PDB file of C-alpha atoms in Angstrom:
ATOM      1  CA  MET A   1      20.195  62.429  22.238  1.00 94.00           C
ATOM      2  CA  LEU A   2      19.079  58.896  23.056  1.00 97.00           C
ATOM      3  CA  GLY A   3      15.736  57.620  24.338  1.00 96.00           C
ATOM      4  CA  ARG A   4      13.082  54.906  24.245  1.00 97.00           C
ATOM      5  CA  VAL A   5       9.835  55.210  22.280  1.00 97.00           C
ATOM      6  CA  VAL A   6       7.129  54.710  24.904  1.00 97.00           C
ATOM      7  CA  LYS A   7       4.032  55.524  22.840  1.00 96.00           C
ATOM      8  CA  GLY A   8       2.986  56.194  19.272  1.00 93.00           C
ATOM      9  CA  ILE A   9      -0.354  57.700  18.274  1.00 91.00           C
ATOM     10  CA  GLY A  10      -1.416  59.152  14.938  1.00 86.00           C
ATOM     11  CA  GLY A  11       2.097  59.584  13.575  1.00 86.00           C
ATOM     12  CA  PHE A  12       3.396  61.197  16.756  1.00 93.00           C
ATOM     13  CA  TYR A  13       5.891  59.464  19.014  1.00 96.00           C
ATOM     14  CA  TYR A  14       6.679  59.931  22.676  1.00 97.00           C
ATOM     15  CA  VAL A  15      10.339  59.407  23.566  1.00 97.00           C
ATOM     16  CA  ASP A  16      11.578  58.969  27.138  1.00 96.00           C
ATOM     17  CA  ASP A  17      15.194  60.026  27.652  1.00 93.00           C
ATOM     18  CA  GLY A  18      15.202  58.980  31.309  1.00 90.00           C
ATOM     19  CA  LYS A  19      14.469  62.478  32.569  1.00 91.00           C
ATOM     20  CA  ARG A  20      11.396  63.520  30.641  1.00 92.00           C
ATOM     21  CA  VAL A  21       9.162  62.425  27.770  1.00 95.00           C
ATOM     22  CA  HIS A  22       9.402  64.339  24.485  1.00 95.00           C
ATOM     23  CA  MET A  23       6.662  64.364  21.860  1.00 96.00           C
ATOM     24  CA  GLY A  24       7.594  64.574  18.202  1.00 92.00           C
ATOM     25  CA  ASN A  25       7.778  62.772  14.900  1.00 92.00           C
ATOM     26  CA  ALA A  26      10.259  60.918  12.743  1.00 92.00           C
ATOM     27  CA  ARG A  27      12.158  61.679   9.597  1.00 87.00           C
ATOM     28  CA  LYS A  28      10.270  60.561   6.506  1.00 80.00           C
ATOM     29  CA  ASN A  29      12.675  57.706   5.797  1.00 76.00           C
ATOM     30  CA  LEU A  30      11.770  56.164   9.183  1.00 79.00           C
ATOM     31  CA  LYS A  31       8.055  55.913   8.452  1.00 64.00           C
ATOM     32  CA  ARG A  32       8.000  53.154   5.852  1.00 62.00           C
ATOM     33  CA  GLY A  33       9.154  49.620   5.170  1.00 60.00           C
ATOM     34  CA  LYS A  34      11.681  48.074   7.526  1.00 60.00           C
ATOM     35  CA  SER A  35      12.438  51.496   8.962  1.00 67.00           C
ATOM     36  CA  ILE A  36       9.042  51.817  10.663  1.00 84.00           C
ATOM     37  CA  ILE A  37       9.264  52.811  14.323  1.00 92.00           C
ATOM     38  CA  TYR A  38       8.011  50.468  17.036  1.00 94.00           C
ATOM     39  CA  VAL A  39       7.136  51.197  20.625  1.00 96.00           C
ATOM     40  CA  GLY A  40      10.147  49.968  22.586  1.00 97.00           C
ATOM     41  CA  ASP A  41      12.687  51.155  20.023  1.00 97.00           C
ATOM     42  CA  ILE A  42      15.833  52.818  21.283  1.00 97.00           C
ATOM     43  CA  VAL A  43      16.191  55.887  19.079  1.00 97.00           C
ATOM     44  CA  GLU A  44      18.474  58.814  18.452  1.00 96.00           C
ATOM     45  CA  PHE A  45      16.694  62.158  18.272  1.00 96.00           C
ATOM     46  CA  ASP A  46      17.202  65.906  18.042  1.00 95.00           C
ATOM     47  CA  LEU A  47      15.210  68.609  19.816  1.00 94.00           C
ATOM     48  CA  ARG A  48      13.703  71.493  17.877  1.00 87.00           C
ATOM     49  CA  GLN A  49      14.722  74.774  19.465  1.00 78.00           C
ATOM     50  CA  GLU A  50      11.475  76.529  18.626  1.00 78.00           C
ATOM     51  CA  ASP A  51       9.123  74.199  20.530  1.00 80.00           C
ATOM     52  CA  GLY A  52      11.201  71.536  22.266  1.00 75.00           C
ATOM     53  CA  ASP A  53       9.585  68.711  20.298  1.00 88.00           C
ATOM     54  CA  CYS A  54      11.791  65.894  19.098  1.00 95.00           C
ATOM     55  CA  ILE A  55      12.697  64.580  15.666  1.00 94.00           C
ATOM     56  CA  ILE A  56      13.700  60.920  15.588  1.00 96.00           C
ATOM     57  CA  THR A  57      16.722  60.511  13.338  1.00 94.00           C
ATOM     58  CA  LYS A  58      17.793  56.899  13.809  1.00 94.00           C
ATOM     59  CA  VAL A  59      16.570  53.609  15.276  1.00 95.00           C
ATOM     60  CA  ARG A  60      19.177  51.555  17.118  1.00 96.00           C
ATOM     61  CA  GLU A  61      19.483  47.824  16.398  1.00 95.00           C
ATOM     62  CA  ARG A  62      16.658  45.823  17.958  1.00 96.00           C
ATOM     63  CA  LYS A  63      16.910  42.700  20.078  1.00 96.00           C
ATOM     64  CA  ASN A  64      13.618  41.561  18.540  1.00 96.00           C
ATOM     65  CA  PHE A  65      10.362  42.971  17.231  1.00 93.00           C
ATOM     66  CA  LEU A  66       6.774  41.882  16.743  1.00 92.00           C
ATOM     67  CA  SER A  67       4.546  43.357  14.067  1.00 85.00           C
ATOM     68  CA  ARG A  68       1.211  42.678  15.798  1.00 82.00           C
ATOM     69  CA  PRO A  69       1.202  44.512  18.119  1.00 87.00           C
ATOM     70  CA  PRO A  70       4.104  46.689  16.911  1.00 89.00           C
ATOM     71  CA  VAL A  71       6.608  46.422  19.784  1.00 95.00           C
ATOM     72  CA  SER A  72      10.330  45.826  20.052  1.00 97.00           C
ATOM     73  CA  ASN A  73      13.084  44.922  22.491  1.00 98.00           C
ATOM     74  CA  LEU A  74      11.002  42.695  24.737  1.00 98.00           C
ATOM     75  CA  ASP A  75      12.873  40.561  27.260  1.00 98.00           C
ATOM     76  CA  LYS A  76       9.942  38.639  28.709  1.00 98.00           C
ATOM     77  CA  LEU A  77       6.342  37.988  27.804  1.00 97.00           C
ATOM     78  CA  VAL A  78       3.829  36.999  30.465  1.00 97.00           C
ATOM     79  CA  VAL A  79       1.275  34.602  28.999  1.00 97.00           C
ATOM     80  CA  VAL A  80      -1.879  35.185  31.035  1.00 96.00           C
ATOM     81  CA  PHE A  81      -4.817  32.808  31.024  1.00 97.00           C
ATOM     82  CA  ALA A  82      -7.642  32.078  33.423  1.00 97.00           C
ATOM     83  CA  ALA A  83      -8.102  28.802  35.252  1.00 98.00           C
ATOM     84  CA  ALA A  84     -11.733  29.086  34.125  1.00 97.00           C
ATOM     85  CA  PHE A  85     -14.177  31.524  32.501  1.00 94.00           C
ATOM     86  CA  PRO A  86     -12.808  31.604  29.894  1.00 92.00           C
ATOM     87  CA  ASN A  87     -11.388  28.090  30.025  1.00 94.00           C
ATOM     88  CA  PRO A  88      -7.766  27.726  28.867  1.00 95.00           C
ATOM     89  CA  ASN A  89      -7.043  26.342  25.404  1.00 95.00           C
ATOM     90  CA  ASN A  90      -3.767  24.480  25.889  1.00 96.00           C
ATOM     91  CA  LEU A  91      -2.906  24.102  22.212  1.00 96.00           C
ATOM     92  CA  ILE A  92      -3.323  27.828  21.592  1.00 94.00           C
ATOM     93  CA  ILE A  93      -1.229  28.589  24.681  1.00 96.00           C
ATOM     94  CA  ASP A  94       1.501  26.209  23.531  1.00 97.00           C
ATOM     95  CA  LYS A  95       1.553  27.650  20.013  1.00 95.00           C
ATOM     96  CA  PHE A  96       1.864  31.046  21.641  1.00 94.00           C
ATOM     97  CA  THR A  97       4.823  30.021  23.826  1.00 97.00           C
ATOM     98  CA  THR A  98       6.498  28.435  20.803  1.00 96.00           C
ATOM     99  CA  ALA A  99       6.243  31.679  18.835  1.00 95.00           C
ATOM    100  CA  ILE A 100       7.461  33.720  21.813  1.00 96.00           C
ATOM    101  CA  LEU A 101      10.581  31.605  22.301  1.00 97.00           C
ATOM    102  CA  TYR A 102      11.227  31.688  18.546  1.00 96.00           C
ATOM    103  CA  ASN A 103      11.355  35.488  18.795  1.00 95.00           C
ATOM    104  CA  ASN A 104      14.063  35.333  21.479  1.00 97.00           C
ATOM    105  CA  ILE A 105      11.709  36.315  24.307  1.00 98.00           C
ATOM    106  CA  GLU A 106      11.468  34.541  27.663  1.00 98.00           C
ATOM    107  CA  VAL A 107       8.109  33.128  28.771  1.00 98.00           C
ATOM    108  CA  ILE A 108       6.385  33.542  32.130  1.00 99.00           C
ATOM    109  CA  ILE A 109       3.094  31.707  32.683  1.00 99.00           C
ATOM    110  CA  CYS A 110       0.468  33.540  34.764  1.00 98.00           C
ATOM    111  CA  ILE A 111      -2.739  31.769  35.775  1.00 98.00           C
ATOM    112  CA  THR A 112      -5.608  33.961  36.978  1.00 98.00           C
ATOM    113  CA  LYS A 113      -8.997  33.338  38.603  1.00 97.00           C
ATOM    114  CA  PRO A 114      -7.726  30.474  40.798  1.00 98.00           C
ATOM    115  CA  ASP A 115     -10.826  30.724  42.973  1.00 97.00           C
ATOM    116  CA  LEU A 116     -13.001  29.396  40.128  1.00 97.00           C
ATOM    117  CA  VAL A 117     -11.500  25.887  40.160  1.00 98.00           C
ATOM    118  CA  SER A 118     -10.719  23.252  42.759  1.00 98.00           C
ATOM    119  CA  GLU A 119      -7.310  23.072  44.402  1.00 97.00           C
ATOM    120  CA  ASN A 120      -6.535  19.812  42.571  1.00 98.00           C
ATOM    121  CA  ASP A 121      -7.502  21.258  39.181  1.00 98.00           C
ATOM    122  CA  LEU A 122      -5.297  24.276  39.842  1.00 98.00           C
ATOM    123  CA  LYS A 123      -2.342  22.070  40.807  1.00 98.00           C
ATOM    124  CA  GLU A 124      -2.787  20.067  37.613  1.00 97.00           C
ATOM    125  CA  LEU A 125      -2.830  23.254  35.541  1.00 98.00           C
ATOM    126  CA  VAL A 126       0.341  24.529  37.220  1.00 98.00           C
ATOM    127  CA  SER A 127       2.097  21.176  36.765  1.00 98.00           C
ATOM    128  CA  THR A 128       1.345  21.292  33.041  1.00 98.00           C
ATOM    129  CA  TYR A 129       3.690  24.244  32.629  1.00 98.00           C
ATOM    130  CA  ASP A 130       6.085  24.433  35.570  1.00 97.00           C
ATOM    131  CA  LYS A 131       8.544  21.972  34.006  1.00 96.00           C
ATOM    132  CA  ALA A 132       9.003  24.390  31.107  1.00 98.00           C
ATOM    133  CA  PHE A 133       8.491  27.926  32.421  1.00 99.00           C
ATOM    134  CA  PRO A 134       8.223  29.977  35.597  1.00 99.00           C
ATOM    135  CA  VAL A 135       4.573  29.786  36.688  1.00 99.00           C
ATOM    136  CA  VAL A 136       2.754  32.198  38.975  1.00 99.00           C
ATOM    137  CA  VAL A 137      -0.870  32.104  40.122  1.00 99.00           C
ATOM    138  CA  VAL A 138      -2.462  35.542  40.538  1.00 98.00           C
ATOM    139  CA  ASN A 139      -5.772  36.429  42.147  1.00 97.00           C
ATOM    140  CA  GLY A 140      -6.783  39.794  40.721  1.00 92.00           C
ATOM    141  CA  LYS A 141      -9.400  40.311  43.421  1.00 92.00           C
ATOM    142  CA  ASN A 142      -7.004  40.444  46.367  1.00 93.00           C
ATOM    143  CA  GLY A 143      -3.626  40.771  44.663  1.00 93.00           C
ATOM    144  CA  ASP A 144      -2.270  37.395  45.786  1.00 97.00           C
ATOM    145  CA  GLY A 145       0.667  36.417  43.570  1.00 98.00           C
ATOM    146  CA  ILE A 146       1.377  39.944  42.317  1.00 96.00           C
ATOM    147  CA  ASP A 147       4.619  40.267  44.317  1.00 96.00           C
ATOM    148  CA  ARG A 148       5.897  36.979  42.906  1.00 98.00           C
ATOM    149  CA  LEU A 149       4.989  38.072  39.372  1.00 98.00           C
ATOM    150  CA  TYR A 150       6.770  41.384  39.872  1.00 96.00           C
ATOM    151  CA  ASP A 151       9.886  39.547  41.081  1.00 97.00           C
ATOM    152  CA  LEU A 152       9.882  37.526  37.851  1.00 98.00           C
ATOM    153  CA  MET A 153       9.461  40.687  35.766  1.00 97.00           C
ATOM    154  CA  LYS A 154      11.914  42.934  37.588  1.00 97.00           C
ATOM    155  CA  GLY A 155      14.759  44.357  35.529  1.00 97.00           C
ATOM    156  CA  SER A 156      13.139  43.509  32.193  1.00 98.00           C
ATOM    157  CA  ASN A 157      11.096  44.891  29.326  1.00 98.00           C
ATOM    158  CA  VAL A 158       7.846  42.975  29.754  1.00 97.00           C
ATOM    159  CA  ALA A 159       4.440  42.652  28.113  1.00 95.00           C
ATOM    160  CA  LEU A 160       1.304  40.763  29.055  1.00 93.00           C
ATOM    161  CA  ALA A 161      -0.442  38.610  26.476  1.00 92.00           C
ATOM    162  CA  GLY A 162      -3.395  36.270  26.436  1.00 89.00           C
ATOM    163  CA  PRO A 163      -7.126  36.062  25.736  1.00 88.00           C
ATOM    164  CA  SER A 164      -9.449  38.923  26.559  1.00 85.00           C
ATOM    165  CA  GLY A 165     -11.188  38.773  29.899  1.00 88.00           C
ATOM    166  CA  VAL A 166      -8.448  36.990  31.855  1.00 93.00           C
ATOM    167  CA  GLY A 167      -7.453  40.015  33.925  1.00 91.00           C
ATOM    168  CA  LYS A 168      -4.450  41.523  32.150  1.00 90.00           C
ATOM    169  CA  SER A 169      -5.470  45.134  32.855  1.00 86.00           C
ATOM    170  CA  THR A 170      -6.202  44.274  36.484  1.00 91.00           C
ATOM    171  CA  ILE A 171      -2.689  42.837  36.828  1.00 93.00           C
ATOM    172  CA  MET A 172      -1.308  45.954  35.162  1.00 88.00           C
ATOM    173  CA  ASN A 173      -3.103  48.161  37.682  1.00 89.00           C
ATOM    174  CA  HIS A 174      -1.739  46.130  40.600  1.00 89.00           C
ATOM    175  CA  ILE A 175       1.859  46.190  39.375  1.00 88.00           C
ATOM    176  CA  THR A 176       2.006  49.815  38.277  1.00 83.00           C
ATOM    177  CA  GLY A 177       0.052  51.083  41.269  1.00 80.00           C
ATOM    178  CA  ARG A 178      -2.356  52.816  38.887  1.00 68.00           C
ATOM    179  CA  ASN A 179      -6.121  52.502  38.825  1.00 65.00           C
ATOM    180  CA  ASP A 180      -6.835  54.236  35.531  1.00 55.00           C
ATOM    181  CA  ILE A 181      -6.007  51.402  33.148  1.00 50.00           C
ATOM    182  CA  GLU A 182      -9.397  50.369  31.853  1.00 53.00           C
ATOM    183  CA  THR A 183     -10.558  46.854  32.638  1.00 49.00           C
ATOM    184  CA  GLY A 184     -13.237  44.969  30.751  1.00 47.00           C
ATOM    185  CA  ASP A 185     -16.090  42.662  31.612  1.00 47.00           C
ATOM    186  CA  ILE A 186     -16.791  39.226  30.216  1.00 42.00           C
ATOM    187  CA  SER A 187     -19.381  39.101  27.433  1.00 42.00           C
ATOM    188  CA  ASP A 188     -22.444  37.085  28.464  1.00 42.00           C
ATOM    189  CA  LYS A 189     -22.817  35.757  24.913  1.00 40.00           C
ATOM    190  CA  THR A 190     -19.252  34.661  24.209  1.00 37.00           C
ATOM    191  CA  ALA A 191     -17.735  34.174  27.697  1.00 42.00           C
ATOM    192  CA  ARG A 192     -14.796  36.190  26.341  1.00 42.00           C
ATOM    193  CA  GLY A 193     -13.563  39.558  27.409  1.00 45.00           C
ATOM    194  CA  ARG A 194     -13.837  42.845  25.597  1.00 45.00           C
ATOM    195  CA  HIS A 195     -10.656  44.652  24.521  1.00 43.00           C
ATOM    196  CA  THR A 196      -9.992  47.702  26.679  1.00 48.00           C
ATOM    197  CA  THR A 197      -6.483  48.821  25.693  1.00 48.00           C
ATOM    198  CA  ARG A 198      -6.425  50.894  22.486  1.00 63.00           C
ATOM    199  CA  HIS A 199      -2.761  51.698  21.844  1.00 83.00           C
ATOM    200  CA  VAL A 200       0.666  50.454  22.865  1.00 90.00           C
ATOM    201  CA  GLU A 201       2.230  52.335  25.750  1.00 92.00           C
ATOM    202  CA  ILE A 202       5.183  51.639  28.040  1.00 94.00           C
ATOM    203  CA  PHE A 203       4.961  52.312  31.757  1.00 91.00           C
ATOM    204  CA  SER A 204       8.224  52.426  33.693  1.00 89.00           C
ATOM    205  CA  ILE A 205       7.753  50.688  37.028  1.00 91.00           C
ATOM    206  CA  ASP A 206      11.313  51.512  38.066  1.00 89.00           C
ATOM    207  CA  ASN A 207      14.531  52.439  36.259  1.00 87.00           C
ATOM    208  CA  ASP A 208      15.066  48.890  35.008  1.00 92.00           C
ATOM    209  CA  THR A 209      11.543  47.497  34.604  1.00 95.00           C
ATOM    210  CA  HIS A 210       9.386  48.629  31.698  1.00 95.00           C
ATOM    211  CA  PHE A 211       5.840  47.355  31.247  1.00 93.00           C
ATOM    212  CA  TYR A 212       4.290  47.338  27.736  1.00 93.00           C
ATOM    213  CA  ASP A 213       0.513  47.824  27.764  1.00 87.00           C
ATOM    214  CA  THR A 214      -0.695  46.420  24.445  1.00 86.00           C
ATOM    215  CA  PRO A 215      -4.080  46.154  22.668  1.00 76.00           C
ATOM    216  CA  GLY A 216      -5.403  42.797  21.553  1.00 66.00           C
ATOM    217  CA  PHE A 217      -2.235  40.847  22.306  1.00 76.00           C
ATOM    218  CA  THR A 218      -3.960  37.470  22.080  1.00 73.00           C
ATOM    219  CA  SER A 219      -1.812  35.498  19.636  1.00 72.00           C
ATOM    220  CA  LEU A 220       1.310  35.435  17.502  1.00 82.00           C
ATOM    221  CA  ASP A 221       1.765  33.949  14.056  1.00 83.00           C
ATOM    222  CA  MET A 222       3.348  30.514  14.229  1.00 87.00           C
ATOM    223  CA  PRO A 223       6.865  30.582  12.755  1.00 90.00           C
ATOM    224  CA  ARG A 224       7.597  28.321   9.791  1.00 89.00           C
ATOM    225  CA  LEU A 225       9.696  25.826  11.689  1.00 92.00           C
ATOM    226  CA  ASP A 226      11.540  22.791  10.408  1.00 92.00           C
ATOM    227  CA  ARG A 227      10.112  19.642  11.992  1.00 92.00           C
ATOM    228  CA  TYR A 228      13.463  18.945  13.661  1.00 94.00           C
ATOM    229  CA  HIS A 229      13.354  22.332  15.394  1.00 95.00           C
ATOM    230  CA  VAL A 230       9.900  22.187  17.008  1.00 97.00           C
ATOM    231  CA  ARG A 231      11.448  20.401  20.001  1.00 97.00           C
ATOM    232  CA  ASP A 232      13.778  23.381  20.553  1.00 97.00           C
ATOM    233  CA  TYR A 233      10.798  25.479  21.676  1.00 98.00           C
ATOM    234  CA  PHE A 234       9.507  23.000  24.257  1.00 98.00           C
ATOM    235  CA  PRO A 235      12.105  23.443  27.027  1.00 98.00           C
ATOM    236  CA  GLU A 236      11.081  20.328  28.953  1.00 98.00           C
ATOM    237  CA  ILE A 237      11.462  18.242  25.773  1.00 98.00           C
ATOM    238  CA  ASN A 238      14.641  19.962  24.638  1.00 97.00           C
ATOM    239  CA  ALA A 239      16.157  19.132  28.048  1.00 97.00           C
ATOM    240  CA  PHE A 240      16.510  15.543  26.783  1.00 97.00           C
ATOM    241  CA  LYS A 241      18.466  16.574  23.692  1.00 94.00           C
ATOM    242  CA  GLY A 242      21.228  14.055  23.060  1.00 94.00           C
ATOM    243  CA  CYS A 243      19.676  11.455  25.383  1.00 97.00           C
ATOM    244  CA  CYS A 244      17.800   9.481  22.728  1.00 98.00           C
ATOM    245  CA  LYS A 245      19.263   6.605  20.716  1.00 96.00           C
ATOM    246  CA  TYR A 246      19.098   8.687  17.530  1.00 96.00           C
ATOM    247  CA  LEU A 247      20.393  12.264  17.397  1.00 94.00           C
ATOM    248  CA  ASP A 248      17.640  13.277  14.958  1.00 93.00           C
ATOM    249  CA  CYS A 249      14.884  11.780  17.133  1.00 97.00           C
ATOM    250  CA  ILE A 250      11.709  13.872  17.006  1.00 97.00           C
ATOM    251  CA  HIS A 251      10.151  11.917  19.875  1.00 98.00           C
ATOM    252  CA  VAL A 252       7.180  10.374  18.089  1.00 97.00           C
ATOM    253  CA  ASP A 253       7.658   6.642  17.550  1.00 94.00           C
ATOM    254  CA  GLU A 254      11.436   6.162  17.479  1.00 96.00           C
ATOM    255  CA  PRO A 255      12.907   3.343  19.618  1.00 97.00           C
ATOM    256  CA  GLU A 256      14.750   4.146  22.851  1.00 97.00           C
ATOM    257  CA  CYS A 257      13.387   7.700  22.949  1.00 98.00           C
ATOM    258  CA  ALA A 258      14.288   9.465  26.201  1.00 98.00           C
ATOM    259  CA  VAL A 259      11.350  11.856  25.870  1.00 98.00           C
ATOM    260  CA  LYS A 260       8.823   9.021  25.597  1.00 97.00           C
ATOM    261  CA  GLY A 261      10.434   7.473  28.661  1.00 97.00           C
ATOM    262  CA  ALA A 262      10.147  10.755  30.572  1.00 97.00           C
ATOM    263  CA  LEU A 263       6.515  11.038  29.486  1.00 97.00           C
ATOM    264  CA  GLU A 264       5.738   7.618  30.948  1.00 96.00           C
ATOM    265  CA  LYS A 265       7.373   8.647  34.238  1.00 96.00           C
ATOM    266  CA  GLY A 266       5.339  11.860  34.409  1.00 94.00           C
ATOM    267  CA  GLU A 267       8.418  14.052  33.952  1.00 95.00           C
ATOM    268  CA  ILE A 268       6.812  15.705  30.927  1.00 97.00           C
ATOM    269  CA  SER A 269       3.204  16.888  30.822  1.00 98.00           C
ATOM    270  CA  LYS A 270       0.971  14.741  28.626  1.00 98.00           C
ATOM    271  CA  THR A 271      -0.981  17.862  27.651  1.00 98.00           C
ATOM    272  CA  ARG A 272       2.167  19.654  26.520  1.00 98.00           C
ATOM    273  CA  TYR A 273       3.375  16.586  24.644  1.00 98.00           C
ATOM    274  CA  GLU A 274       0.058  16.378  22.788  1.00 98.00           C
ATOM    275  CA  SER A 275       0.485  20.027  21.789  1.00 98.00           C
ATOM    276  CA  TYR A 276       3.999  19.219  20.593  1.00 98.00           C
ATOM    277  CA  LEU A 277       2.628  16.437  18.379  1.00 98.00           C
ATOM    278  CA  SER A 278      -0.113  18.735  17.012  1.00 97.00           C
ATOM    279  CA  ILE A 279       2.389  21.444  16.108  1.00 96.00           C
ATOM    280  CA  LEU A 280       4.678  18.830  14.581  1.00 96.00           C
ATOM    281  CA  GLU A 281       1.829  17.647  12.341  1.00 94.00           C
ATOM    282  CA  GLU A 282       1.141  21.233  11.236  1.00 93.00           C
ATOM    283  CA  VAL A 283       4.803  21.697  10.383  1.00 92.00           C
ATOM    284  CA  LYS A 284       4.836  18.490   8.337  1.00 86.00           C
ATOM    285  CA  LYS A 285       1.884  19.793   6.286  1.00 85.00           C
ATOM    286  CA  TRP A 286       3.729  23.058   5.596  1.00 82.00           C
ATOM    287  CA  GLN A 287       6.753  21.140   4.341  1.00 74.00           C
ATOM    288  CA  LYS A 288       4.827  19.000   1.844  1.00 67.00           C
TER     289      LYS A 288
END
């Protein structure tokens, strides 16, 4: 039989075969090393006749996987951050999107708490990212923007990621139609949120859309990129590939650089470009 692992707690796995969810465990050889089972895995399993529980016998090849949190086969990752309280950290966001794209996952940008900033500040925040990724503004209080976000997610395996306290669980409740996914308050001392999700679990919104609820999904490790490949993970910069005078242009101080020209025209966000330069400097240090 074939199914998707939708939850794993204490060595037990829950496998959805499309008709029902079976609880069970895995063969010993699937519990260690590279054979470890991730939520999101497509697995082959047998049913025990005595109790109907399942035994996972094989993990099908993955499209991708992340070790923290342990999930696999993601199509899209929604990067959620608030317009304010907590204030967005653009460099952290841009490192995050770089790591996501490196792992063969599409990025959706979701900005919450739009009512806490001016209309002009919100427009500027949107314009920072809309040349690179789909951007949606969501108001968790009244649900504005949820339908647009769902349209972007539909037909995909999707997770939400971002700092605590930006409204990820509230978005989850809106999209799934549930009201039992715990939401957290902002800490008065840190102006950050408190983690409320404690294990990874997949909720099926429809037959083709699967929503990963994940604990503490606030960052990903930066991949060890070559300095000539950083540009590949900034879509608005990579769009000018082949347009510069030099094919190996990394868009810093080379003459006749198409990216620098686009930056001057406002076709590329200055904030994003500064993040690109910061990541490039980090990569150079790694390569020394």
